[in-house]
Structures are given as structure tokens and as C-alpha cells.
PDB file of C-alpha atoms in Angstrom:
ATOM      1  CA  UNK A   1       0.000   0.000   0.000  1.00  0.00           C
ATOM      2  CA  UNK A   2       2.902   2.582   0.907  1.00  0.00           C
ATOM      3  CA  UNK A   3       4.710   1.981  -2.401  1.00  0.00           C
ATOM      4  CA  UNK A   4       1.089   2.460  -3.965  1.00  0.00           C
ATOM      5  CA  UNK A   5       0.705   5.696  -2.272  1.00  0.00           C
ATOM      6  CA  UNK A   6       4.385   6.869  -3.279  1.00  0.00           C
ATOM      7  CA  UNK A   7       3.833   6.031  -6.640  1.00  0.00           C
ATOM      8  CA  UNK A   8       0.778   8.192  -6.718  1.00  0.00           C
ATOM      9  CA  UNK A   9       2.628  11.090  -5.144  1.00  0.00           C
ATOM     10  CA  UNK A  10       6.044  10.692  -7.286  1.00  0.00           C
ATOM     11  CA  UNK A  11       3.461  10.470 -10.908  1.00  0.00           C
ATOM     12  CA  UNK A  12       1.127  13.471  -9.825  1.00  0.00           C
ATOM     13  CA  UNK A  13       4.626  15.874  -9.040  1.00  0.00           C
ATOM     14  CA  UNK A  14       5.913  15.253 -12.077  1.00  0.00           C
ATOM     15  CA  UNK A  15       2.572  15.552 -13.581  1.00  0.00           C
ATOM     16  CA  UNK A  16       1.921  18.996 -12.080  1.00  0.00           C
ATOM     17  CA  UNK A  17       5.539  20.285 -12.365  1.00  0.00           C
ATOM     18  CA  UNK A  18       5.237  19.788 -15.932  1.00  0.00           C
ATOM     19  CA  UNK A  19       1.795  19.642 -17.262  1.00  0.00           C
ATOM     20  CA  UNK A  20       0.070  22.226 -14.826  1.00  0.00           C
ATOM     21  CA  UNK A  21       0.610  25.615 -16.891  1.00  0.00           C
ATOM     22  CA  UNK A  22      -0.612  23.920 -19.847  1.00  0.00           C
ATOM     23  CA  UNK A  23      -3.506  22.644 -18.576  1.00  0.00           C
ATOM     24  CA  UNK A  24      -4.423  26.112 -17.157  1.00  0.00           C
ATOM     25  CA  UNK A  25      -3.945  27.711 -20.448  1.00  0.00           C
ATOM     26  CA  UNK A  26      -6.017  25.264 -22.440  1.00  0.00           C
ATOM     27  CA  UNK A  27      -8.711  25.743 -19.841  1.00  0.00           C
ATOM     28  CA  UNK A  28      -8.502  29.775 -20.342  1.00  0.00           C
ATOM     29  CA  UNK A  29      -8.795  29.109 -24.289  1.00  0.00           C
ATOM     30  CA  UNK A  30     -11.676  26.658 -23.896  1.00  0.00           C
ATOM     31  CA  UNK A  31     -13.155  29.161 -21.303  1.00  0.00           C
ATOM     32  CA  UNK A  32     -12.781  32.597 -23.796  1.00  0.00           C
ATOM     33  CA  UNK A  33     -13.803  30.476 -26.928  1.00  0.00           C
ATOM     34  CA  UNK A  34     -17.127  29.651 -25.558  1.00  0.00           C
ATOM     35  CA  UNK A  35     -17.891  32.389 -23.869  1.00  0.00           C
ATOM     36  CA  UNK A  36     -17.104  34.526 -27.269  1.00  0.00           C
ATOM     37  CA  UNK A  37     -19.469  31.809 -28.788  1.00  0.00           C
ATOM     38  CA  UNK A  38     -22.488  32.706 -26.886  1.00  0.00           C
ATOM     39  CA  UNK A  39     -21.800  36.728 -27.382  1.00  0.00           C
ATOM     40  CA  UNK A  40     -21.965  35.727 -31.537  1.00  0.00           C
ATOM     41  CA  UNK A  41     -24.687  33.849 -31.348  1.00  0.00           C
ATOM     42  CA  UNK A  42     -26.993  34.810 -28.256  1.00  0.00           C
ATOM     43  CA  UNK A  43     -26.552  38.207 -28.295  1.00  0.00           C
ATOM     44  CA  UNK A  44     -28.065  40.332 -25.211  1.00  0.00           C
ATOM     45  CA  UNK A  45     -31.573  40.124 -24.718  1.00  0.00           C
ATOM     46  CA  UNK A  46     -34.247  42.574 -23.510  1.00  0.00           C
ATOM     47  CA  UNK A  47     -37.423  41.652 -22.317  1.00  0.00           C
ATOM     48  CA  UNK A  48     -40.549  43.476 -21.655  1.00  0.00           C
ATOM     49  CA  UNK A  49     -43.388  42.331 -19.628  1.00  0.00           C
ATOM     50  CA  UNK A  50     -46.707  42.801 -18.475  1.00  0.00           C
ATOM     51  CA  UNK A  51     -48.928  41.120 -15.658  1.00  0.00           C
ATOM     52  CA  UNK A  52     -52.671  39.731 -16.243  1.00  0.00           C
ATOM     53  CA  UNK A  53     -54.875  38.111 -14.153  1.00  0.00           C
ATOM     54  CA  UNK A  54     -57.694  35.966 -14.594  1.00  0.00           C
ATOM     55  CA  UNK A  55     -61.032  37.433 -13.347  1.00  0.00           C
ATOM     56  CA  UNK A  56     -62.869  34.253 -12.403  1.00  0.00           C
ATOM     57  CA  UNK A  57     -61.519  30.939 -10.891  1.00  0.00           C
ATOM     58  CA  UNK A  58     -61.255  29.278 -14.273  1.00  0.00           C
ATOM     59  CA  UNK A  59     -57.241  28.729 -14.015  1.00  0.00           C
ATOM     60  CA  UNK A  60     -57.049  26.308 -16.831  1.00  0.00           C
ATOM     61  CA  UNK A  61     -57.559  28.645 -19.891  1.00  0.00           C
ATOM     62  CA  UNK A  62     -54.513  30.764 -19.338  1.00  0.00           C
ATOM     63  CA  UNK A  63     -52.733  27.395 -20.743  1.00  0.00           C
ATOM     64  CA  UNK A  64     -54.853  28.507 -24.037  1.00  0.00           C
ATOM     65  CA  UNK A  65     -53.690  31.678 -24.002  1.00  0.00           C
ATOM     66  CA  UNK A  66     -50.286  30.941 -25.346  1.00  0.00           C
ATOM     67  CA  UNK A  67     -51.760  29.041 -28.287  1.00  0.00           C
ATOM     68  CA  UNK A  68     -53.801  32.010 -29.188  1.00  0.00           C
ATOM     69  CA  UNK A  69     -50.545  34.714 -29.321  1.00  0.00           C
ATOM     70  CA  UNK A  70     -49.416  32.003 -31.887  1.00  0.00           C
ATOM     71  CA  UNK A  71     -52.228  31.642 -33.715  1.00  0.00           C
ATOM     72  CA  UNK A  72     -52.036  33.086 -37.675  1.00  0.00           C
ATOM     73  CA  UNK A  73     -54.993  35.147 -36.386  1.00  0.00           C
ATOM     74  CA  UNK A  74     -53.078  37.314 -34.177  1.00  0.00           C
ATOM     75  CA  UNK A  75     -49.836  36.784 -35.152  1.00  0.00           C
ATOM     76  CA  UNK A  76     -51.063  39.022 -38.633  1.00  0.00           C
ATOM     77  CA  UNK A  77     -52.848  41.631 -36.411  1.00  0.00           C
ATOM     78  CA  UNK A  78     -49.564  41.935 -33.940  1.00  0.00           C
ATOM     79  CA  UNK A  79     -47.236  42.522 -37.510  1.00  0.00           C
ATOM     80  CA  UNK A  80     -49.859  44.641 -38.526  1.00  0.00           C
ATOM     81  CA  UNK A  81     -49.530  47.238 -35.652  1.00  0.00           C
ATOM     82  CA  UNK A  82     -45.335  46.807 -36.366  1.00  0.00           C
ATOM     83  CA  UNK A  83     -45.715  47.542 -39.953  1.00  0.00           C
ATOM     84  CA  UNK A  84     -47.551  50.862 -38.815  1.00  0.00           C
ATOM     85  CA  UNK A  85     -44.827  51.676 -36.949  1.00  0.00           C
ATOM     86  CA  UNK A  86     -41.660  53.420 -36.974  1.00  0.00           C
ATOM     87  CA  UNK A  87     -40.056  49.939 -36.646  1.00  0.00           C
ATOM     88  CA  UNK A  88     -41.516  48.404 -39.627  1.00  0.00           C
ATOM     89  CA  UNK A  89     -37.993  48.528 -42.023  1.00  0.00           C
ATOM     90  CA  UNK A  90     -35.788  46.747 -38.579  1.00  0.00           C
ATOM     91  CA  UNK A  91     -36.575  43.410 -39.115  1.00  0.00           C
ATOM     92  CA  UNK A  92     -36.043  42.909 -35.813  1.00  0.00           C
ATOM     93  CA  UNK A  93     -36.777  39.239 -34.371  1.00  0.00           C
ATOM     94  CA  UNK A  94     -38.751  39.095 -31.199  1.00  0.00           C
ATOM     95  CA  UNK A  95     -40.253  36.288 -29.050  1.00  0.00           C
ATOM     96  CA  UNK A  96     -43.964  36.050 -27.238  1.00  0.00           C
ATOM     97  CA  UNK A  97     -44.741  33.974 -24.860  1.00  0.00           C
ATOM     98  CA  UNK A  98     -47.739  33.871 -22.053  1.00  0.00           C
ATOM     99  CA  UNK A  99     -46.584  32.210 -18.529  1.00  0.00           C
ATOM    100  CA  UNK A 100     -49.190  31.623 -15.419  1.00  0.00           C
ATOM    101  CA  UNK A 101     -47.331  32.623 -12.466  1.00  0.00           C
ATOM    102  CA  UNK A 102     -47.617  29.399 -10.609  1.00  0.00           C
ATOM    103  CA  UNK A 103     -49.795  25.951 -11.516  1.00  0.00           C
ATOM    104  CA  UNK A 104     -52.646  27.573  -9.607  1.00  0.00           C
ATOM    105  CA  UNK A 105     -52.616  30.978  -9.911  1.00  0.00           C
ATOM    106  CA  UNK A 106     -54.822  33.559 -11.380  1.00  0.00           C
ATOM    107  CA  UNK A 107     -51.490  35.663 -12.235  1.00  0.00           C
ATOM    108  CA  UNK A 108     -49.826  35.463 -15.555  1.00  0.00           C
ATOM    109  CA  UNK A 109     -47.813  37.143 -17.886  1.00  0.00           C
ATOM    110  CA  UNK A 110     -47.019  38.606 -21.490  1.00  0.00           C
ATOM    111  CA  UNK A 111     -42.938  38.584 -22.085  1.00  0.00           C
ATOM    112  CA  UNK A 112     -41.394  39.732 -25.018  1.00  0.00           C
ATOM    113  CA  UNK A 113     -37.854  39.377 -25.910  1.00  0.00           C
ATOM    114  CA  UNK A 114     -35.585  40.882 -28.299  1.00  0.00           C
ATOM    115  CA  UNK A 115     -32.240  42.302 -28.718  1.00  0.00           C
ATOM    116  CA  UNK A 116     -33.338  45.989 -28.783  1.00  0.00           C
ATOM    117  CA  UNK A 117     -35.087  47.178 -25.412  1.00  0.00           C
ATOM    118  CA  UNK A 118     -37.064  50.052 -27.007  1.00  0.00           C
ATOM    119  CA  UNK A 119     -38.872  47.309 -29.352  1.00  0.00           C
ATOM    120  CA  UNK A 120     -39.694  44.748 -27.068  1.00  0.00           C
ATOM    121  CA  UNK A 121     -41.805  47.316 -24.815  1.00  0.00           C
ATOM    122  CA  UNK A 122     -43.319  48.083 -27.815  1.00  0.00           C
ATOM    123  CA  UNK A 123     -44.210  44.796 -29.042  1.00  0.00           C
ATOM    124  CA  UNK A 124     -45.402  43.777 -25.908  1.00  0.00           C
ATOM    125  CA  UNK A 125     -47.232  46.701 -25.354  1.00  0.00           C
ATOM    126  CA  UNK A 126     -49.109  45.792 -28.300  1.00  0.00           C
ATOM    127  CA  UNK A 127     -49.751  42.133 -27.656  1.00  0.00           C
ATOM    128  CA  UNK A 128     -51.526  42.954 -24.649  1.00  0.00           C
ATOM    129  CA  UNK A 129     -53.593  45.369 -25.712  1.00  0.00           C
ATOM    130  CA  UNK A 130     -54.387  42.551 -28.862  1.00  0.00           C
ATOM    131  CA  UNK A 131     -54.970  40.299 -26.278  1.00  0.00           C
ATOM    132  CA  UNK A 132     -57.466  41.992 -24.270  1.00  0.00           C
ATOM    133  CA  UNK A 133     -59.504  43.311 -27.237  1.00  0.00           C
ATOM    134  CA  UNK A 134     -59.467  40.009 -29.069  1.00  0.00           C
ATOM    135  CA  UNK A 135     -59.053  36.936 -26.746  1.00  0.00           C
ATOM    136  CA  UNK A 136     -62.848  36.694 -25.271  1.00  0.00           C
ATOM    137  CA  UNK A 137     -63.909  36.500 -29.683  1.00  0.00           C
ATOM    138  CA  UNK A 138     -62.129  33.407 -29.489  1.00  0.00           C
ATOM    139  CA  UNK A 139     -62.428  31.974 -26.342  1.00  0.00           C
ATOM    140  CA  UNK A 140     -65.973  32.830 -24.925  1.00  0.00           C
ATOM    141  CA  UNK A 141     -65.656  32.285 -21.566  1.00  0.00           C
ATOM    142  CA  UNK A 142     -61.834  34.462 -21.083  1.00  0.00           C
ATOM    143  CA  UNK A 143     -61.941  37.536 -18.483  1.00  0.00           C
ATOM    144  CA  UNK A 144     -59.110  38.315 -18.113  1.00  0.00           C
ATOM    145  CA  UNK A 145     -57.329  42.247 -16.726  1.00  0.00           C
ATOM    146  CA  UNK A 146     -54.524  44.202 -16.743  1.00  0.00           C
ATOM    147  CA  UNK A 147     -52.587  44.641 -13.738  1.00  0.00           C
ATOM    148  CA  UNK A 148     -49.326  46.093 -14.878  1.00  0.00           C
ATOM    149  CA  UNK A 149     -48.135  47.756 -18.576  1.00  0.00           C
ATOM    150  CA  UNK A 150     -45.157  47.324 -20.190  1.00  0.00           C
ATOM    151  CA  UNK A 151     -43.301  50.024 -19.090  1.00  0.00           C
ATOM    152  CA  UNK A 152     -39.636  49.167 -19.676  1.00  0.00           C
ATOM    153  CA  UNK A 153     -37.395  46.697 -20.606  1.00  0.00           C
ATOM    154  CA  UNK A 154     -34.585  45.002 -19.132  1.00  0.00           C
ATOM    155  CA  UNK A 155     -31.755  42.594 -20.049  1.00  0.00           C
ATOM    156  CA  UNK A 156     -32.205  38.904 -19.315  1.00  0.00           C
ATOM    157  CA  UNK A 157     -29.988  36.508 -18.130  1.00  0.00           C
ATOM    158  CA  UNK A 158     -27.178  37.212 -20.756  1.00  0.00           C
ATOM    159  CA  UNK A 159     -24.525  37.482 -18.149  1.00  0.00           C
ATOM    160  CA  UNK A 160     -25.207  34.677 -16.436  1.00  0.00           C
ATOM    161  CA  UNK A 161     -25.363  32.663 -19.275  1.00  0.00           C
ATOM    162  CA  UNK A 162     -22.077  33.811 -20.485  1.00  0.00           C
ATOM    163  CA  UNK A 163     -20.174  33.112 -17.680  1.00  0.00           C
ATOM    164  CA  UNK A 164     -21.669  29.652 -17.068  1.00  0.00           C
ATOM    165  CA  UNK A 165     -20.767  28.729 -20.784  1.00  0.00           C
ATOM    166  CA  UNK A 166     -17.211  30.472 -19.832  1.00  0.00           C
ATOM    167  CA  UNK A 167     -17.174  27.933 -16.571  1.00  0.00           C
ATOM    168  CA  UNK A 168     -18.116  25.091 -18.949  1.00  0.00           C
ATOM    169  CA  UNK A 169     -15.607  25.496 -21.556  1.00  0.00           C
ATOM    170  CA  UNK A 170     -13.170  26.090 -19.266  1.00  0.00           C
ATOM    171  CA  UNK A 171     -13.787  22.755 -17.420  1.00  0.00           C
ATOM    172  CA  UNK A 172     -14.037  20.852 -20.663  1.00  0.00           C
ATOM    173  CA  UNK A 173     -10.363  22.157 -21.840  1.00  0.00           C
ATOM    174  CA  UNK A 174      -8.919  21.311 -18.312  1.00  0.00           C
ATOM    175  CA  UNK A 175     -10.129  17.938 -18.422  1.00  0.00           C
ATOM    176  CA  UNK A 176      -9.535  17.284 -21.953  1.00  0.00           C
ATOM    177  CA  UNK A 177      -5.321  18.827 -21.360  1.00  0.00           C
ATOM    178  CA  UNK A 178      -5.461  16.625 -18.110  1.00  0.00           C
ATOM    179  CA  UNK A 179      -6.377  13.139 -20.144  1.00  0.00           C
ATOM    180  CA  UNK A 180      -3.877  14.110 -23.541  1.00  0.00           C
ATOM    181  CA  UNK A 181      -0.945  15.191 -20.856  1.00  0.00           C
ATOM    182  CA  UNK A 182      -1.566  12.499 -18.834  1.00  0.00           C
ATOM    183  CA  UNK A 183      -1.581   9.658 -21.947  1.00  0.00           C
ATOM    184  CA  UNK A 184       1.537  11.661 -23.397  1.00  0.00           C
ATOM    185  CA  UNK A 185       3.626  11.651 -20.487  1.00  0.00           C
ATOM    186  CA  UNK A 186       2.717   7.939 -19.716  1.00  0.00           C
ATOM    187  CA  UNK A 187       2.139   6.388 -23.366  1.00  0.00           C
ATOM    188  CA  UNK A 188       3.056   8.544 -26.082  1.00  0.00           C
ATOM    189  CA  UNK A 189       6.123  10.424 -24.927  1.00  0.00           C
ATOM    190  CA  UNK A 190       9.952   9.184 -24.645  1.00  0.00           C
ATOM    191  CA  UNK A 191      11.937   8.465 -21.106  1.00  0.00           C
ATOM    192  CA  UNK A 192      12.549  12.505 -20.142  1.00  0.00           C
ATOM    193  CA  UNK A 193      14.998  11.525 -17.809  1.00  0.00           C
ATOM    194  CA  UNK A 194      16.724   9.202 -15.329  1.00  0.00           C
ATOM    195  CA  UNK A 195      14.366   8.934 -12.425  1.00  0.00           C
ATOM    196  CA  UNK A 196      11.033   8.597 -14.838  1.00  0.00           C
ATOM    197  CA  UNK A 197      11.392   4.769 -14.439  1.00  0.00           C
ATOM    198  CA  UNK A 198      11.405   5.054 -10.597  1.00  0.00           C
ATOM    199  CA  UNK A 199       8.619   7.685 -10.094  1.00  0.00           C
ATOM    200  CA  UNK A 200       6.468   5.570 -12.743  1.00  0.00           C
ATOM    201  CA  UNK A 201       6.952   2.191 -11.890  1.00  0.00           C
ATOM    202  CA  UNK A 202       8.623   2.286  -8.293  1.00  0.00           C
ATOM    203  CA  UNK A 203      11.603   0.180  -9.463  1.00  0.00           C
ATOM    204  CA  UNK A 204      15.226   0.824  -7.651  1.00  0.00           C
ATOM    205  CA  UNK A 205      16.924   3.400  -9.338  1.00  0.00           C
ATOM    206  CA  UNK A 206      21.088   1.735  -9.990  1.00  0.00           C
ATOM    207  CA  UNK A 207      22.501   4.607 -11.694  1.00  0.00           C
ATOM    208  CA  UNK A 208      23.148   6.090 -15.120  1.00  0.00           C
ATOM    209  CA  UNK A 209      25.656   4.918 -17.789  1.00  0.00           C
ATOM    210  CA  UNK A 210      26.652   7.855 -20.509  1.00  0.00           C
ATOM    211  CA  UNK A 211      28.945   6.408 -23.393  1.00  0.00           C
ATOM    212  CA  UNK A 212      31.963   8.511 -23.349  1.00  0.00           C
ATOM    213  CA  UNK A 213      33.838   9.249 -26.825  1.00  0.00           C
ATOM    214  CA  UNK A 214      36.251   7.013 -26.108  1.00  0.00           C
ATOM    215  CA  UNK A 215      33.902   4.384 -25.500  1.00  0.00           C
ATOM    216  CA  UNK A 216      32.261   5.220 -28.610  1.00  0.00           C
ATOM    217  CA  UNK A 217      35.561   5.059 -30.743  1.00  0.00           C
ATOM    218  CA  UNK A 218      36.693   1.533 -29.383  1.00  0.00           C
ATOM    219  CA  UNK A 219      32.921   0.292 -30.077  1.00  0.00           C
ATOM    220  CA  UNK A 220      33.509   1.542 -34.088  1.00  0.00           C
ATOM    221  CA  UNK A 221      36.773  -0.770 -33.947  1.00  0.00           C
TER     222      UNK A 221
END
């Protein structure tokens, strides 16, 4: 068991001594790399959102409600009001979505998200005031009110999510320096120097032999 425990300590010196700043720095480039990936392709958000309630006790149609803002119908009346608008050349691309605050509670909401602040308020300004004038033609027995209007916007989760993609990548590189150091140090590389047999395999170091030239020159006779 001791010359288990020696070997252990003997492999992960030289392991660290060697391997450690590299393992570091591939972490770091793993880290930046992914992070950079979610700035290019999930780009800030800002979401906008107002609360509803449900008048009565009839919980169970707010799940409806987010099939009707997805519905053709309103979907054409909601691009109607942006095409009016000063934002109708930005192609800008939004998301709507209704949420009940809680399985069982009259509460919910409208969000809207987008990567410009100013448009999401007005988009969801707009879907709720859709929403109110058009949900009870489609679904008779909806009562629904406004408690709060989209008044502002603010950023979502963006930093968070960055830095936990950062904290992933950077975990992946470590690991994946830790496993190719570890094989090339143990499989792949070459004998680095005279004790590597002794720290590796706990054999009795005798000593070193180095040919001389005059050793070499009676060898070539």
C-alpha cells in the first residue's frame, strides 16, 4: 500500500511540475472560446413584460392563451400594428410567450424578448392590448385584466449565461489537457529523464551509464 501511495505522489509531481501551466492555459482558451461563442450567437436580450390576471376561478384557460398569441390570427394583427410603426424597415426578431405565475394561480404574464429594449416594450405593449380586445372572440368564456403595462425593458440573463458557458468550456479544456498530458507523459512520450522509471513504476533506481567518446571510438573498432 505505501509503495502504492508513493507512486501516486512521485506520478502526480511530475505531472503537475510539468503539465500544470498547460492545462491552465487550455482551460482559459476553452473558457474565452465559448464564452465569445455565446456573445456571436446569443446576443443580449431585452425583455418586456406585463402582468394579467384571470377574473374568475377558471385557471385552466390561461394554458390557451399561449396558443392564441401564436395563432395566424393574431400573429397578422400583432405585424400589422409593427408595420404601422416606426419599426416596420428593422426586421427585428422578437419572441412572445404567455406564462401563469404558478400551476394555480390567477397571475400570468405577457414577455417579449428581443435584442433591442425600445422594441420589445413596444411589441409587448401591443400584444396585450391585442390580447385583451381580441381573446374573449375566441375563447368565450376568457376575463381576463390588466394589472401592470409594459413600461420598460430590461436585459435577461445574458450574463449569467455567459459566464456559465465560460465555466463550462473552461472545465471541458482542463479535463480534456489533463487526459492528452496524462496519456503523453505515460504512453506517447519518450523516457525525459533518469528517475522517470522510478517515479512511474517504483523500481530501484542503480545509476546512469553515458557512453563517453572514447567508448564510442573503441565500439567503431
Amino acid at each position: 500500500m505505501n509503495n502504492i501511495v508513493g507512486w501516486n505522489a512521485k506520478i502526480g509531481y511530475r505531472f503537475f511540475k510539468k503539465y500544470t501551466l498547460i492545462v491552465v492555459l487550455v482551460g482559459l482558451i476553452f473558457g474565452i472560446a465559448s464564452a465569445l461563442y455565446v456573445v456571436k450567437t446569443e446576443p443580449v436580450q431585452y425583455e418586456s413584460t406585463a402582468q394579467l390576471v384571470q377574473n374568475d376561478n377558471n385557471y385552466d384557460l390561461i394554458s390557451s392563451y399561449q396558443q392564441f398569441i401564436k395563432s395566424n390570427k393574431f400573429m397578422r394583427l400583432l405585424d400589422d400594428k409593427i408595420a404601422g410603426s416606426k419599426w416596420k424597415s428593422k426586421n427585428i426578431k422578437y419572441t412572445l410567450n404567455v406564462s401563469q405565475n404558478g400551476s394555480n394561480s390567477p397571475f400570468f404574464s405577457v414577455n417579449v424578448k428581443s435584442t433591442n429594449g425600445s422594441f420589445s416594450n413596444f411589441v409587448a405593449t401591443q400584444s396585450v392590448q391585442l390580447f385583451v380586445g381580441n381573446v374573449s372572440k375566441y375563447l368565450s368564456s376568457a376575463n381576463v385584466s390588466v394589472l401592470s403595462i409594459p413600461s420598460s425593458s430590461h436585459e435577461d440573463n445574458f450574463k449569467s449565461r455567459t459566464a456559465k458557458s465560460g465555466v463550462l468550456g473552461f472545465i471541458f479544456g482542463v479535463f480534456l489537457a489533463v487526459v492528452l498530458s496524462f496519456l503523453n507523459m505515460t504512453i506517447w512520450g519518450k523516457v525525459p529523464d533518469e528517475k522517470y522509471i522510478n517515479d512511474m513504476y517504483d523500481l530501484k533506481f542503480l545509476g546512469v551509464y553515458r557512453e563517453n567518446k572514447d567508448d564510442r571510438k573503441e565500439s567503431e573498432k
